[in-house]
Coordinates of C-alpha atoms (C1' of nucleotides) in Angstrom, one line a residue:
Chain A
M25 CA 47.8 -4.4 -31.1
L26 CA 45.6 -6.5 -30.2
P27 CA 44.8 -9.4 -33.0
E28 CA 41.7 -9.1 -34.9
M29 CA 41.1 -12.7 -34.1
L30 CA 41.6 -12.2 -30.1
R31 CA 39.2 -9.5 -30.2
H32 CA 36.6 -11.5 -32.1
R33 CA 37.0 -14.3 -29.3
C34 CA 37.1 -11.3 -26.6
F35 CA 33.5 -10.2 -28.3
W36 CA 31.9 -13.7 -28.5
T37 CA 33.2 -14.5 -25.3
C38 CA 31.3 -11.4 -23.9
R39 CA 28.4 -12.2 -25.6
R40 CA 28.3 -15.9 -24.5
Q41 CA 28.3 -14.5 -20.8
V42 CA 26.0 -11.7 -20.9
F43 CA 23.5 -14.6 -22.0
S44 CA 24.1 -15.3 -18.6
Y45 CA 24.0 -13.0 -16.5
E46 CA 22.3 -10.0 -17.9
V47 CA 19.2 -9.5 -15.8
A48 CA 17.6 -6.1 -15.8
M49 CA 16.8 -4.3 -12.9
P50 CA 18.0 -7.0 -10.5
E51 CA 15.6 -7.9 -7.6
L52 CA 15.2 -10.6 -5.8
P53 CA 14.6 -12.9 -8.0
E54 CA 17.2 -12.1 -10.7
V55 CA 19.8 -11.6 -7.9
E56 CA 19.0 -15.4 -6.7
T57 CA 20.0 -16.1 -10.0
V58 CA 22.9 -14.1 -10.2
V59 CA 24.3 -15.9 -7.4
R60 CA 23.6 -19.1 -8.5
T61 CA 25.2 -18.8 -11.6
L62 CA 28.1 -17.9 -9.9
R63 CA 28.8 -20.0 -7.0
P64 CA 29.7 -23.0 -9.3
Q65 CA 32.1 -20.4 -10.7
V66 CA 34.2 -18.3 -8.1
L67 CA 33.4 -20.9 -5.1
G68 CA 36.4 -22.2 -3.1
C69 CA 38.6 -19.8 -4.8
R70 CA 41.1 -17.5 -3.3
I71 CA 41.2 -13.8 -3.8
E72 CA 45.0 -12.6 -5.5
R73 CA 44.2 -9.3 -5.9
V74 CA 41.5 -6.7 -6.5
D75 CA 41.9 -3.9 -9.4
V76 CA 39.1 -1.1 -8.3
L77 CA 38.9 0.9 -12.2
R78 CA 36.1 3.6 -10.2
E79 CA 36.6 4.2 -6.6
R80 CA 32.9 5.4 -6.0
S81 CA 31.8 1.3 -6.9
L82 CA 33.2 0.9 -3.3
H83 CA 31.1 1.7 -0.3
P84 CA 32.5 4.5 1.6
L85 CA 32.6 2.1 4.8
S86 CA 34.0 -0.9 3.0
L87 CA 37.9 -1.9 3.5
P88 CA 41.0 -1.3 1.9
V89 CA 40.5 -3.4 -1.0
E90 CA 43.9 -5.0 -0.4
R91 CA 42.7 -6.9 2.4
L92 CA 41.0 -9.1 0.1
A93 CA 44.6 -10.6 -1.1
G94 CA 44.4 -14.3 0.0
T95 CA 41.1 -14.5 1.5
R96 CA 38.8 -17.7 0.1
I97 CA 35.5 -17.4 -1.1
S98 CA 33.3 -20.1 1.2
A99 CA 29.8 -19.3 0.4
V100 CA 27.7 -17.5 -2.2
R101 CA 24.5 -16.5 -1.0
R102 CA 21.9 -13.4 -1.1
R103 CA 20.2 -11.2 0.9
G104 CA 17.3 -9.0 0.1
K105 CA 19.1 -7.5 -3.3
L106 CA 22.6 -8.2 -1.7
A107 CA 24.7 -10.7 -3.2
L108 CA 27.7 -11.8 -0.6
L109 CA 30.4 -13.7 -1.2
D110 CA 31.7 -15.0 2.8
L111 CA 35.4 -15.2 2.9
E112 CA 37.8 -17.1 5.0
P113 CA 40.9 -15.5 6.0
P114 CA 44.5 -16.6 4.9
A115 CA 46.5 -18.6 6.4
A116 CA 49.3 -15.3 8.1
A117 CA 47.6 -13.7 10.3
A118 CA 46.7 -10.2 9.8
A119 CA 48.2 -7.4 11.8
V120 CA 44.6 -5.2 11.0
P121 CA 41.5 -6.0 10.2
V122 CA 40.6 -8.6 6.9
P123 CA 37.0 -8.3 5.5
S124 CA 34.9 -11.9 6.0
L125 CA 32.1 -10.8 3.9
L126 CA 31.9 -9.3 0.4
A127 CA 28.2 -7.7 -0.1
V128 CA 27.5 -6.4 -3.4
H129 CA 24.4 -4.3 -4.0
L130 CA 23.5 -4.3 -8.3
R131 CA 21.2 -1.5 -8.0
M132 CA 20.1 -1.3 -11.8
T133 CA 23.0 -2.4 -14.2
G134 CA 25.3 -4.0 -12.0
R135 CA 26.4 -7.6 -13.5
F136 CA 29.0 -10.1 -12.6
M137 CA 30.9 -12.1 -15.2
V138 CA 33.8 -14.4 -15.1
H139 CA 36.5 -14.1 -17.4
P140 CA 39.3 -15.4 -18.8
E141 CA 42.7 -14.8 -17.1
G142 CA 44.4 -11.5 -18.8
A143 CA 41.3 -10.3 -19.9
A144 CA 41.0 -6.7 -20.5
P145 CA 38.6 -4.3 -18.8
L146 CA 35.2 -3.3 -20.7
K147 CA 34.0 -0.2 -21.2
H148 CA 32.1 -0.6 -18.2
T149 CA 34.5 -2.7 -16.0
R150 CA 34.5 -0.8 -12.0
V151 CA 36.1 -3.9 -9.9
I152 CA 38.1 -6.9 -10.8
F153 CA 38.5 -9.6 -8.7
H154 CA 41.7 -11.9 -9.8
L155 CA 41.1 -15.4 -8.8
Q156 CA 42.9 -18.5 -8.0
R157 CA 40.8 -21.6 -8.8
P158 CA 40.8 -25.0 -6.5
D159 CA 42.2 -26.5 -9.5
R160 CA 45.4 -23.4 -9.4
C161 CA 44.0 -21.8 -13.2
R162 CA 43.3 -18.0 -13.1
A163 CA 40.2 -16.3 -13.8
Q164 CA 38.8 -12.5 -13.1
L165 CA 35.6 -12.2 -12.1
F166 CA 34.6 -8.4 -13.5
F167 CA 32.1 -6.2 -11.6
D168 CA 30.6 -4.3 -14.6
D169 CA 28.3 -1.7 -14.1
V170 CA 26.7 1.0 -17.0
R171 CA 25.1 3.3 -14.7
A172 CA 27.3 2.9 -11.7
F173 CA 25.0 2.6 -9.1
G174 CA 26.5 0.1 -7.9
L175 CA 28.4 -0.9 -4.4
V176 CA 31.2 -3.3 -3.5
F177 CA 31.6 -3.3 0.1
A178 CA 34.4 -5.3 1.8
A179 CA 33.0 -6.2 5.3
T180 CA 33.9 -7.2 9.1
P181 CA 31.2 -7.8 11.0
A182 CA 31.7 -4.9 12.6
L183 CA 31.7 -2.5 9.7
L184 CA 28.3 -4.5 9.0
E185 CA 26.6 -3.0 12.3
R186 CA 27.6 0.2 11.1
W187 CA 25.7 0.2 7.8
D188 CA 22.5 0.9 8.2
F189 CA 21.0 0.0 5.2
W190 CA 22.4 -4.0 6.4
C191 CA 20.8 -3.8 9.9
S192 CA 17.4 -2.5 8.6
L193 CA 17.0 -5.1 6.3
G194 CA 13.3 -6.2 6.8
P195 CA 12.7 -9.9 6.3
E196 CA 12.9 -12.3 3.8
P197 CA 9.6 -12.8 1.7
L198 CA 9.9 -16.0 0.9
D199 CA 10.5 -17.1 4.6
M200 CA 7.4 -14.7 6.0
G201 CA 4.6 -17.4 7.0
P202 CA 0.6 -16.8 7.9
G203 CA 0.2 -13.2 9.5
E204 CA 3.6 -12.4 9.5
L205 CA 3.4 -9.3 6.6
G206 CA -0.1 -7.7 7.7
P207 CA 1.7 -6.3 11.1
R208 CA 4.6 -4.4 9.1
L209 CA 2.4 -2.7 7.1
R210 CA 1.3 0.6 9.5
G211 CA 0.8 3.7 8.3
G212 CA -1.0 5.7 5.8
R213 CA 1.5 5.7 2.7
A214 CA 0.7 4.0 -0.2
I215 CA 0.8 -0.3 -0.2
K216 CA 3.3 -0.2 -3.0
A217 CA 5.5 2.4 -1.0
A218 CA 5.3 -0.4 1.8
L219 CA 6.6 -3.0 -0.5
L220 CA 9.3 -1.0 -1.5
D221 CA 10.9 0.0 1.4
Q222 CA 13.5 -2.6 2.0
T223 CA 12.5 -2.2 6.0
V224 CA 9.2 -4.0 5.4
L225 CA 10.4 -6.7 3.4
A226 CA 13.8 -7.5 1.4
G227 CA 14.2 -7.6 -2.0
I228 CA 11.2 -6.2 -3.6
G229 CA 11.9 -3.9 -6.5
N230 CA 9.1 -1.9 -9.1
I231 CA 8.9 -5.0 -11.2
Y232 CA 7.7 -7.7 -8.3
A233 CA 6.1 -4.9 -6.4
D234 CA 3.3 -4.3 -9.1
E235 CA 3.1 -7.5 -10.3
S236 CA 2.7 -8.9 -6.3
L237 CA -0.3 -6.0 -6.0
F238 CA -1.8 -6.8 -9.3
R239 CA -1.6 -11.1 -8.0
A240 CA -3.2 -9.9 -4.9
G241 CA -5.8 -7.6 -6.4
I242 CA -5.1 -4.7 -4.4
D243 CA -4.9 -1.3 -5.4
P244 CA -1.4 0.1 -4.9
R245 CA -2.4 3.3 -4.1
R246 CA -4.4 1.6 -0.8
P247 CA -2.8 3.2 2.3
A248 CA -0.7 0.0 4.2
G249 CA -2.7 0.5 7.0
E250 CA -5.9 -0.3 5.9
L251 CA -5.4 -3.7 4.8
S252 CA -7.2 -6.1 6.3
E253 CA -5.2 -9.5 7.5
A254 CA -7.0 -11.4 4.8
E255 CA -5.8 -8.9 2.3
A256 CA -2.2 -9.1 4.2
D257 CA -2.2 -12.6 3.7
R258 CA -3.4 -12.6 0.4
L259 CA -0.6 -10.1 -1.1
R260 CA 1.8 -12.4 1.1
R261 CA 1.2 -15.1 -0.7
A262 CA 1.3 -12.9 -3.9
V263 CA 4.7 -12.0 -3.7
Q264 CA 5.6 -15.2 -2.3
E265 CA 4.2 -16.6 -5.6
V266 CA 5.9 -14.5 -8.0
L267 CA 9.2 -14.6 -6.9
R268 CA 9.1 -18.0 -6.6
E269 CA 8.2 -18.3 -10.6
S270 CA 10.6 -15.5 -11.4
I271 CA 13.2 -17.7 -9.6
A272 CA 12.3 -21.1 -11.7
Q273 CA 12.4 -19.2 -14.6
C274 CA 16.2 -17.9 -13.8
G275 CA 14.9 -14.5 -13.5
S276 CA 12.6 -14.1 -16.8
S277 CA 12.5 -10.3 -16.6
I278 CA 15.4 -10.4 -19.0
R279 CA 14.9 -7.6 -21.2
D280 CA 17.3 -5.4 -23.4
Y281 CA 18.8 -8.2 -25.1
R282 CA 20.5 -7.3 -28.7
D283 CA 16.8 -9.7 -30.0
A284 CA 16.9 -13.2 -31.8
N285 CA 18.0 -14.5 -28.5
G286 CA 15.4 -16.6 -27.9
N287 CA 13.9 -14.7 -24.6
V288 CA 12.1 -12.1 -26.2
G289 CA 8.7 -13.6 -26.0
A290 CA 9.4 -14.6 -22.0
F291 CA 9.2 -11.2 -20.7
Q292 CA 5.7 -10.7 -22.3
N293 CA 4.4 -14.2 -21.0
T294 CA 5.6 -13.4 -17.4
F295 CA 4.7 -9.6 -16.1
F296 CA 1.0 -9.0 -15.8
V297 CA 1.1 -5.7 -15.7
Y298 CA 4.7 -4.0 -15.2
G299 CA 5.8 -1.8 -18.5
R300 CA 2.0 -2.4 -19.8
G301 CA 0.7 0.5 -19.5
G302 CA -1.9 1.7 -21.6
Q303 CA -2.2 -2.1 -22.7
A304 CA -5.2 -4.8 -22.3
C305 CA -5.5 -6.7 -19.2
R306 CA -4.4 -10.2 -19.7
R307 CA -7.3 -11.3 -16.8
C308 CA -9.9 -8.5 -18.1
G309 CA -9.0 -7.1 -20.8
S310 CA -9.1 -3.6 -19.2
T311 CA -7.2 -0.7 -20.0
L312 CA -3.7 -1.0 -17.6
E313 CA -3.3 2.3 -15.6
K314 CA -0.1 4.3 -16.0
S315 CA 0.8 6.3 -12.3
R316 CA 3.5 7.2 -10.1
I317 CA 3.8 6.3 -6.5
A318 CA 6.5 6.5 -4.4
G319 CA 8.2 8.3 -7.4
R320 CA 8.0 5.3 -9.3
A321 CA 6.0 4.4 -12.7
T322 CA 3.0 1.9 -11.2
V323 CA 1.0 0.0 -13.6
S324 CA -2.5 -1.3 -12.2
C325 CA -5.6 -2.6 -13.6
P326 CA -8.4 -0.2 -12.8
R327 CA -11.1 -3.5 -12.4
C328 CA -8.9 -6.2 -11.0
Q329 CA -7.6 -4.3 -7.9
H330 CA -9.3 -2.7 -5.3
Chain B
dC29 C1' 5.4 11.1 10.8
dC30 C1' 4.5 11.4 6.1
dA31 C1' 5.1 12.8 0.9
dT32 C1' 7.9 14.8 -2.5
dT33 C1' 12.2 16.0 -5.0
dA34 C1' 17.3 16.6 -6.5
dG35 C1' 21.1 13.6 -7.0
dC36 C1' 23.9 9.8 -8.1
dC37 C1' 24.8 7.8 -13.9
dT38 C1' 24.3 5.8 -18.9
dG39 C1' 22.2 4.8 -23.0
dG40 C1' 18.5 4.6 -25.4
dA41 C1' 13.9 6.1 -27.4
dC42 C1' 12.0 10.3 -28.9
dG43 C1' 11.6 15.0 -31.6
dC44 C1' 13.1 18.6 -34.7
Chain C
dT15 C1' 23.5 13.4 -38.9
dG16 C1' 23.2 14.8 -34.7
dC17 C1' 21.9 17.6 -31.3
dG18 C1' 18.7 18.2 -27.1
dT19 C1' 15.3 16.4 -23.7
dC20 C1' 14.0 12.8 -21.0
dC21 C1' 13.1 8.4 -19.2
dA22 C1' 14.3 4.2 -16.6
dG23 C1' 15.7 2.1 -12.3
dG24 C1' 17.7 1.9 -5.8
dC25 C1' 18.9 4.3 -2.8
dT26 C1' 20.1 8.3 0.1
dA27 C1' 19.9 13.1 1.6
dA28 C1' 17.3 17.3 1.8
dT29 C1' 13.3 19.9 2.4
dG30 C1' 7.9 20.9 2.5

DNA sequence: CCATTAGCCTGGACGC
DNA sequence: TGCGTCCAGGCTAATG
């Protein structure tokens, strides 16, 4: 039987962790925030053991997680919407390939949380990484994922080459210079569909696609290939501006909070269009239009976007 | 070439 | 109160 006090402490710890990491619909800025907050907690840690609570949360190409045992986390970084943990092999030479990278796609609801040794799995914990910190203390890294779309991939460079998604990832939006976006926007499909295409550029999801197009003053239905070079560059700058602002606010796209945590106002102030269909445009006062493009809920301003 | 849709999944919002 | 239905999202696979 779990003592009441311990349960309470567990709950409190969880809430505190949730406060640090819960970001709705992780896109590039949210993954960047997760990576930045995770880094100081797991960098230099040795993975002692991995428990997979839901087999399907492992990528089909992933190496068996047993081979992660003994590796050391040497870097925590991001590529598009992927969180990446670089791994150093254990001292003893292995007879089988050892993963050098752990790639995690959070998809909709994936989340990392560090818990003390011995903490019980939560309702939606999918994978547990048992860690030994540089100071020899032990901890657990939980990969929680309510909707179970997220994926964990223990990979070697050779395996990554077989992962189409990885191989065809477009450039990092924040690294794109003038004139680099336009040539990637060929074709007659909607510009919003192109922005969501991870092979065009990596890391944009539904929120930042809509927000970027609003800031650039471009109608999301416009054929991508028909944007002028000037428009494409305005869009590139809008994308970068939105992403940078969001990262600066630690992924302020936080919602779903059990209120009263002080983040309720941030959501409304950050977004011009996302989730605001039917409401007044913050710039011109027109009623924002709801539509569906590329299968996604889309909001745009009929007056500000052409 | 392009677009659309189902499927994967759960919880929250909604109507009755 | 408890059903059923729909929706949200990223990505893949299949179909038009």
